[in-house]
Short mmCIF file of C-alpha atoms in Angstrom, two decimals:
data_model
loop_
_atom_site.label_atom_id
_atom_site.label_comp_id
_atom_site.label_asym_id
_atom_site.label_seq_id
_atom_site.Cartn_x
_atom_site.Cartn_y
_atom_site.Cartn_z
CA UNK W 1 0.00 0.00 0.00
CA UNK W 2 1.25 3.47 -0.87
CA UNK W 3 0.76 6.00 1.92
CA UNK W 4 0.08 9.68 1.35
CA UNK W 5 -1.70 9.27 -1.98
CA UNK W 6 -5.46 9.47 -1.92
CA UNK W 7 -7.50 9.19 -5.08
CA UNK W 8 -10.61 10.65 -3.42
CA UNK W 9 -11.24 13.36 -0.86
CA UNK W 10 -8.07 15.05 0.45
CA UNK W 11 -8.05 16.22 4.06
CA UNK W 12 -4.73 17.94 3.34
CA UNK W 13 -6.24 20.03 0.54
CA UNK W 14 -9.26 20.82 2.74
CA UNK W 15 -7.04 21.96 5.61
CA UNK W 16 -4.97 24.21 3.33
CA UNK W 17 -7.99 25.77 1.64
CA UNK W 18 -9.66 26.43 5.02
CA UNK W 19 -6.55 28.13 6.37
CA UNK W 20 -5.35 30.22 3.43
CA UNK W 21 -6.36 33.86 3.64
CA UNK W 22 -7.88 35.50 0.61
CA UNK W 23 -7.61 39.25 0.18
CA UNK W 24 -10.44 40.36 -2.11
CA UNK W 25 -9.60 44.05 -1.64
CA UNK W 26 -6.28 43.41 -3.43
CA UNK W 27 -7.97 41.90 -6.50
CA UNK W 28 -7.65 44.15 -9.52
CA UNK W 29 -4.91 46.25 -7.88
CA UNK W 30 -1.16 46.15 -8.40
CA UNK W 31 -1.00 44.22 -5.10
CA UNK W 32 -3.06 41.27 -6.35
CA UNK W 33 -1.16 38.09 -5.50
CA UNK W 34 1.09 39.83 -2.95
CA UNK W 35 0.01 37.41 -0.22
CA UNK W 36 1.36 34.51 -2.31
CA UNK W 37 4.94 35.83 -2.13
CA UNK W 38 7.31 34.26 0.37
CA UNK W 39 8.72 36.37 3.20
CA UNK W 40 12.06 37.03 1.46
CA UNK W 41 10.35 38.04 -1.80
CA UNK W 42 8.07 40.43 0.13
CA UNK W 43 11.25 41.96 1.59
CA UNK W 44 12.80 42.19 -1.88
CA UNK W 45 9.65 43.96 -3.13
CA UNK W 46 9.87 46.45 -0.25
CA UNK W 47 13.48 47.18 -1.17
CA UNK W 48 12.50 47.64 -4.83
CA UNK W 49 9.69 50.07 -3.95
CA UNK W 50 11.86 52.12 -1.58
CA UNK W 51 14.77 52.13 -4.04
CA UNK W 52 12.56 53.46 -6.85
CA UNK W 53 10.88 56.08 -4.68
CA UNK W 54 14.12 57.33 -3.12
CA UNK W 55 15.73 57.55 -6.57
CA UNK W 56 12.69 59.55 -7.75
CA UNK W 57 13.45 61.96 -4.87
CA UNK W 58 17.02 62.25 -6.20
CA UNK W 59 18.81 60.10 -3.62
CA UNK W 60 21.61 57.71 -4.50
CA UNK W 61 20.70 54.11 -3.60
CA UNK W 62 23.21 51.27 -3.64
CA UNK W 63 22.95 47.64 -2.52
CA UNK W 64 25.14 46.07 0.16
CA UNK W 65 28.18 44.06 -0.93
CA UNK W 66 26.38 40.78 -0.26
CA UNK W 67 22.75 39.68 -0.47
CA UNK W 68 21.00 39.49 2.92
CA UNK W 69 23.55 41.70 4.69
CA UNK W 70 22.80 43.36 8.06
CA UNK W 71 21.18 46.29 6.21
CA UNK W 72 19.22 46.47 2.95
CA UNK W 73 20.34 49.54 0.98
CA UNK W 74 22.75 52.46 1.34
CA UNK W 75 20.74 55.61 0.71
CA UNK W 76 22.78 58.80 0.37
CA UNK W 77 25.50 57.17 2.47
CA UNK W 78 23.21 55.83 5.24
CA UNK W 79 23.05 52.07 5.75
CA UNK W 80 19.29 51.53 5.81
CA UNK W 81 16.98 48.74 6.96
CA UNK W 82 13.73 48.60 4.94
CA UNK W 83 10.37 47.09 5.88
CA UNK W 84 7.18 46.82 3.80
CA UNK W 85 3.65 46.01 4.89
CA UNK W 86 0.46 46.02 2.82
CA UNK W 87 -2.93 46.96 4.26
CA UNK W 88 -4.41 43.80 2.76
CA UNK W 89 -7.51 43.65 4.96
CA UNK W 90 -7.86 47.37 5.77
CA UNK W 91 -5.93 50.56 5.03
CA UNK W 92 -3.42 51.49 7.73
CA UNK W 93 -3.54 47.96 9.19
CA UNK W 94 0.12 46.99 9.06
CA UNK W 95 2.62 44.68 10.70
CA UNK W 96 6.35 45.33 11.00
CA UNK W 97 8.35 42.18 11.85
CA UNK W 98 11.88 41.40 12.98
CA UNK W 99 13.37 44.82 13.65
CA UNK W 100 16.76 44.39 15.27
CA UNK W 101 18.87 47.31 16.52
CA UNK W 102 21.97 45.16 17.10
CA UNK W 103 22.44 44.97 13.33
CA UNK W 104 24.60 47.61 11.63
CA UNK W 105 21.92 49.80 10.02
CA UNK W 106 21.87 53.56 10.73
CA UNK W 107 18.38 54.40 9.46
CA UNK W 108 15.13 52.49 9.16
CA UNK W 109 12.49 53.01 6.47
CA UNK W 110 8.93 51.71 6.63
CA UNK W 111 6.66 51.69 3.58
CA UNK W 112 3.05 50.93 4.49
CA UNK W 113 1.11 50.37 1.27
CA UNK W 114 -2.57 51.31 1.37
CA UNK W 115 -5.16 50.48 -1.26
CA UNK W 116 -7.47 53.51 -0.85
CA UNK W 117 -5.66 55.98 1.43
CA UNK W 118 -2.22 57.38 0.59
CA UNK W 119 0.56 54.98 1.54
CA UNK W 120 2.72 55.62 4.61
CA UNK W 121 6.40 56.32 3.91
CA UNK W 122 8.44 57.09 7.03
CA UNK W 123 11.85 56.67 8.57
CA UNK W 124 13.78 56.91 11.83
CA UNK W 125 17.35 56.67 13.06
CA UNK W 126 18.60 53.72 15.07
CA UNK W 127 18.76 56.05 18.07
CA UNK W 128 15.08 56.99 17.54
CA UNK W 129 14.17 53.30 17.45
CA UNK W 130 16.15 52.46 20.59
CA UNK W 131 14.63 55.42 22.44
CA UNK W 132 11.12 54.38 21.35
CA UNK W 133 11.77 50.87 22.68
CA UNK W 134 12.97 52.32 26.01
CA UNK W 135 10.23 54.93 26.48
CA UNK W 136 7.11 53.22 25.10
CA UNK W 137 5.54 49.79 24.97
CA UNK W 138 4.53 50.08 21.29
CA UNK W 139 7.03 47.50 20.04
CA UNK W 140 6.75 43.92 21.32
CA UNK W 141 9.42 41.27 21.79
CA UNK W 142 9.43 38.79 18.93
CA UNK W 143 12.17 36.14 18.94
CA UNK W 144 14.61 37.80 21.33
CA UNK W 145 15.28 40.97 23.29
CA UNK W 146 16.70 42.59 20.16
CA UNK W 147 13.97 41.35 17.82
CA UNK W 148 10.81 43.45 17.92
CA UNK W 149 7.54 43.71 16.05
CA UNK W 150 4.85 46.34 15.73
CA UNK W 151 1.22 45.53 14.96
CA UNK W 152 -2.31 46.89 14.95
CA UNK W 153 -2.98 50.45 16.05
CA UNK W 154 0.58 50.70 17.40
CA UNK W 155 1.95 51.10 13.87
CA UNK W 156 0.03 54.35 13.33
CA UNK W 157 0.88 55.48 16.89
CA UNK W 158 4.57 54.97 16.06
CA UNK W 159 4.21 56.77 12.71
CA UNK W 160 2.65 59.75 14.52
CA UNK W 161 5.16 59.68 17.38
CA UNK W 162 8.24 61.87 17.83
CA UNK W 163 10.33 58.74 17.14
CA UNK W 164 9.31 58.62 13.49
CA UNK W 165 9.76 61.07 10.61
CA UNK W 166 8.09 61.61 7.24
CA UNK W 167 10.29 60.50 4.34
CA UNK W 168 10.36 64.10 3.03
CA UNK W 169 12.64 64.96 6.00
CA UNK W 170 15.37 62.48 4.95
CA UNK W 171 17.83 65.36 4.35
CA UNK W 172 16.56 67.60 7.14
CA UNK W 173 15.45 65.48 10.08
CA UNK W 174 12.88 67.06 12.35
CA UNK W 175 13.86 67.94 15.88
CA UNK W 176 12.55 65.48 18.45
CA UNK W 177 9.90 66.76 20.80
CA UNK W 178 9.23 65.56 24.32
CA UNK W 179 7.35 62.32 24.73
CA UNK W 180 4.46 63.98 26.59
CA UNK W 181 3.49 65.74 23.32
CA UNK W 182 2.97 62.28 21.82
CA UNK W 183 0.92 60.79 24.68
#
C-alpha cells in the first residue's frame, strides 16, 4: 500500500484551503497576489519600492556588498533597513516584523502600502528606534530581546510619534519633541 496518496477526498487540501487567507480588496490592484509571495520576496519587493521612490526623490541608492547583509540599501551614504507592509484587509492595518537594533543599520524606512488611502512612507534613526523601545511599549518582543515587532494600532501610533519622521525629512530630520506631546 502506498501511503500519502489518496484518489478521493483530500483532508490535506481541505485543511490548506480552510486556512489560506484571501484578500479580495487586493484583487484588480497592483497588489493582487502579494500574499502569495514568500517572506524574502516580500522583503525584496519592499526594497524595490523604496529604491525606486528614493531615486525619484534624487537620492543615491546602492545595494550592500552581499545579499541578505545586516542592512538592505545604502541611501545617500546611510546604511538603511527597509520594511514593507500592505494593508491587505484594511488601510493602515500593518505589521512590522523582525526589527533588530543590534544589526549595523543607521536608518530604518517603513513603507506601508494602502489600497485607498495614501501609503505611509516614514523613517527613523537607530537612536530613535532604541529610544522608542525604552520609552514606550509600542514594540513587542518577537524572537529575542533585540527582535521586535509592531502591529495593529501601534503602527500608526509609532508613525505619529516623535520617534518617526516623514520621508520628506530624509535630508533635514525634524527635531525630536518631548514624549508627553505624543501621549
